[in-house]
Structures are given as C-alpha cells and as structure tokens.
Amino acid sequence: MATLKISLVLVFLVFWTRKKMDLGLGLFICGIALGLTALPWLNVLTTILQSTYKWETIDLLLSLLLIFYFIEIWSTSGGTKNLTTHLNSVLRNSPIALVIPPAIIGLIPIIGGAMVSAPLVKDSQYSKHTSPAKLTFQNYWFRHIWEYCMPTYPGVILSASLLGLSFGQIFMLNFPLTIAAIIAGLVFGLSGIKYDKKERPEKVNMEGMKYFLYAIIPLLVIIVLALVFKVPVYLAIIISIIFMALANKSGLHAMYKMFIKSFSFTIVSVVLGIMSFKAVMENSGIISQMSAEFISWHIPVMLLLFILPFLTALITGLTQPFVAIAFPLLMTYLSNDHSLLTWAYASGYMGVLLSPVHYCLVLTREYFKASWKDVYKILIIPCAIVLATAYVVVKLRG
C-alpha cells in the first residue's frame, strides 16, 4: 500500500512540474495528502508547522538566500565576468572553462552550490552558443561529481559510519563512479561545442592567471572558511559578502537594492515545501513501510539494492535520506560484501540527480530557463553510464 501511495505522489509531481506549477506548493499538497493516510490531521499539521522553524530549514533557507545575494553582489561588481574572462585565458580559451567552475564549487558541500557556479557558466564565451538545457547539465552535473567519494559530504560520512568503514575505504570503493561521471559529463556536456583553434594562445597568460586568482577570492573565502575552519556556510557567505562590500566600497543603499533584487519567493516556497514533505515522510513512516514491502516480495539482491536507494532518493532529492533510510534495511547484504556499496550508492545517487525535487536541479534549470524535458534528455544517459560503471565494478570485484 505504501508503494502505491508513493507511486501516486511521483506521478502527481511529474504532472505538476510539467504544468509549470509552483513546486513548493505541489510538495506541500503531497505532504498533506500522504500524511493524512497515516497520521491524524492534527499530527500532520503539527509536523508541517514544526518543519518550518526547525534549524535545518532555517539554515537551508538562509544559506540559499545568502548565496543568491552573494551571486548578485559578485556579478554586479564584475567578479563573475572577470573570473570567466581570465579563466578562459588561463585555460587558453578551451570549452573546458564551462565545467571547471562547478567542479571547483563541488569540492565542498555548499547547500545550493550549483547556484554559485551557474553565473560563471553563463558568463563563459561559449554559453551564447550553448542551449539552456546543456548549460543546465554542465553546471548541475559537474557540481555533483565528487559526492560519491569525498569525505566532506554527509552521504559518505554516514555510509562510513553505518558500515564501519574508513573514509579511505569508501573513497576506493566509490572513486570509479567519480571517474565515470567526469568522462560522461565531458562527452555529453561538451559535445557539439566548437572553437577556433587559431585563437588559442600558445602559452598560459600569466597576467590572466593573476586576475583570475584575484577574482576568485570571494569564493575562496567561503570555501576555506567552510572546509578548513568548519565555519557554517551561511556565516562564511556573510563574511565574504562583507569582504566584497568593503573592497567595492558599496554603500548601504546599494547593498539593500542588491538584496531586494536577489530575493526570491520561489526559493522560500521550494525550501518550505521540501522540508515539510520530508518531515511528513519521516514521521508517517511511509518510506520504511515501502522498503519493508519490497523486502517481503523477495526481490533479487541487486534489484533490491537498486530500488530502495533509488526510490528513496527520487522522492526526497537528497543523499542523506537514501543512506539513512535504505542502507540500514540493506545492512545484511552491505555488511557481508562491501563492494555492493558501490552499486547501492550509485543507485541512490542516480535518484538524487534525477529527482524533480532536488533543489540544485530545480534552481539551475530555472536559472538557465531550460525545459524539464530537454534537461532530462541530456541527463538520463550519463546517469545510466555511471550506474552501468557501478554494476561492472561490482561484478569485477566479484
């Protein structure tokens, strides 16, 4: 019964997003509908209300709004344009400049980090001749190439904890997925993009390198504070914003105008919708019921290791839930054969990347004004390649 309920929710969300309705409102409706099938209406209402003022929600909302504010200040001051201009000179005008910014941002788990690199991709000289869907793919895909194995990501940390493995072991198990993601991303993200080799300089422009490093300082402030000094992301962004305001000698009125311009009610709606939906799913126990149903149907191990993480991730759009919910139910298999983690993790992460409620995908697609259909057309094959790589790796380890 739980499987049927969740299937209906997925169908509804697909229909809802295709009609270009507000995603946050759609998730809110689904949360109420699902909650009422398992909880008293007062419990559903309480769960949703409590989700709106939980620190997790406030942290996410604050980080996203500040990221957009950071982007507006950085762009207005010419930072993003200078960065992409001089990145092109450093990379000798190669199209690879389209995917380097999101790959750099992806080294740390900044919430909504895809929106930090999006303007850098957009400002590239090659973006004018690249479709919105492909720009969305380039930014979104390369932002997420490291989450399979980097020990800074919650999914990796939680996997290591659940299975009693070191970060080094997790890295070795899942690193082939990162390699596959990079190759697939380059093939499908840069195919068809042409450039004039005659305009390519013979040597790296050292002057360009200097200006590139200067332009990237505001971003490095966030990265170093968050990764090295473990400063909360929202606080790291605030410090970087203050740094830019002082460097650019921006007045309070100018800063206020940029904040108003950057503020988005869509972000507020999506965050509240995602967090309320997630809270109802957790409190109602529906995902656990669905997982138990799959196990009771005696599904083959490899298929079970695919379905549970994939569907959990597809529904939530987050890495932590599929690890926290699906992996404990699959512990019998994962504990006996650690190599199966590669398959289970890849399965779950494909659900994350394909989820219509993954806020990086939602925000990046909206930023580049791409259609869902065109984005998924590009996204589906690279996802299949990463999943196929995981399957082959597991079989070779045998």
XYZ file of N, CA and C in Angstrom, residues 137 141 177 179-189 346 349-351 353-354 375-390:
108
model
N 22.810 21.221 -17.647
C 23.502 19.948 -17.424
C 24.943 20.180 -16.996
N 25.652 18.856 -13.378
C 26.374 17.584 -13.359
C 27.743 17.718 -12.701
N 33.162 5.742 -9.650
C 31.929 6.448 -10.020
C 32.233 7.901 -10.385
N 35.128 8.992 -11.583
C 35.809 8.946 -12.886
C 34.792 8.802 -14.013
N 33.830 7.891 -13.833
C 32.788 7.686 -14.848
C 31.960 8.949 -15.041
N 31.660 9.642 -13.935
C 30.862 10.870 -14.006
C 31.605 11.966 -14.765
N 32.911 12.086 -14.531
C 33.707 13.102 -15.232
C 33.736 12.820 -16.728
N 34.001 11.567 -17.089
C 34.078 11.206 -18.511
C 32.729 11.403 -19.198
N 31.666 10.894 -18.573
C 30.324 11.035 -19.157
C 29.935 12.507 -19.269
N 30.300 13.293 -18.254
C 29.978 14.719 -18.269
C 30.682 15.462 -19.384
N 31.960 15.136 -19.605
C 32.715 15.789 -20.678
C 32.166 15.412 -22.051
N 31.836 14.138 -22.212
C 31.327 13.667 -23.509
C 29.989 14.311 -23.841
N 29.059 14.283 -22.893
C 27.708 14.782 -23.171
C 27.548 16.278 -22.887
N 28.441 16.828 -22.073
C 28.338 18.247 -21.756
C 29.038 19.157 -22.742
N 25.528 4.244 -5.933
C 25.286 4.767 -7.285
C 23.797 4.783 -7.593
N 22.268 7.634 -5.692
C 22.685 8.943 -6.189
C 22.083 9.268 -7.553
N 21.798 8.233 -8.347
C 21.094 8.482 -9.607
C 19.685 8.999 -9.327
N 19.090 8.493 -8.242
C 17.781 9.001 -7.831
C 17.861 10.459 -7.417
N 20.116 12.692 -8.489
C 20.368 13.516 -9.676
C 19.138 13.664 -10.561
N 18.282 12.646 -10.572
C 17.095 12.677 -11.436
C 15.853 13.203 -10.724
N 16.256 18.976 -20.372
C 17.279 18.674 -19.370
C 17.379 17.171 -19.141
N 16.236 16.515 -18.981
C 16.236 15.069 -18.740
C 16.759 14.285 -19.944
N 16.550 14.802 -21.139
C 17.067 14.141 -22.343
C 18.586 14.019 -22.290
N 19.241 15.068 -21.782
C 20.701 15.048 -21.671
C 21.143 14.274 -20.438
N 20.410 14.393 -19.358
C 20.813 13.858 -18.056
C 20.727 12.336 -17.970
N 19.765 11.743 -18.638
C 19.458 10.325 -18.434
C 20.595 9.391 -18.858
N 21.259 9.674 -19.990
C 22.301 8.763 -20.478
C 23.555 8.804 -19.598
N 24.081 9.980 -19.224
C 25.216 9.992 -18.292
C 24.912 9.282 -16.973
N 23.680 9.425 -16.480
C 23.287 8.711 -15.257
C 23.361 7.201 -15.476
N 22.891 6.758 -16.632
C 22.922 5.327 -16.959
C 24.360 4.826 -17.061
N 25.256 5.667 -17.573
C 26.669 5.287 -17.702
C 27.306 5.099 -16.323
N 27.039 6.009 -15.413
C 27.578 5.891 -14.049
C 27.033 4.635 -13.375
N 25.750 4.381 -13.558
C 25.127 3.197 -12.959
C 25.703 1.921 -13.561
N 25.912 1.918 -14.874
C 26.498 0.753 -15.546
C 27.930 0.526 -15.065
N 28.656 1.610 -14.846
C 30.024 1.508 -14.321
C 30.019 0.846 -12.949
N 29.075 1.254 -12.106
C 28.961 0.663 -10.768
C 28.700 -0.838 -10.863
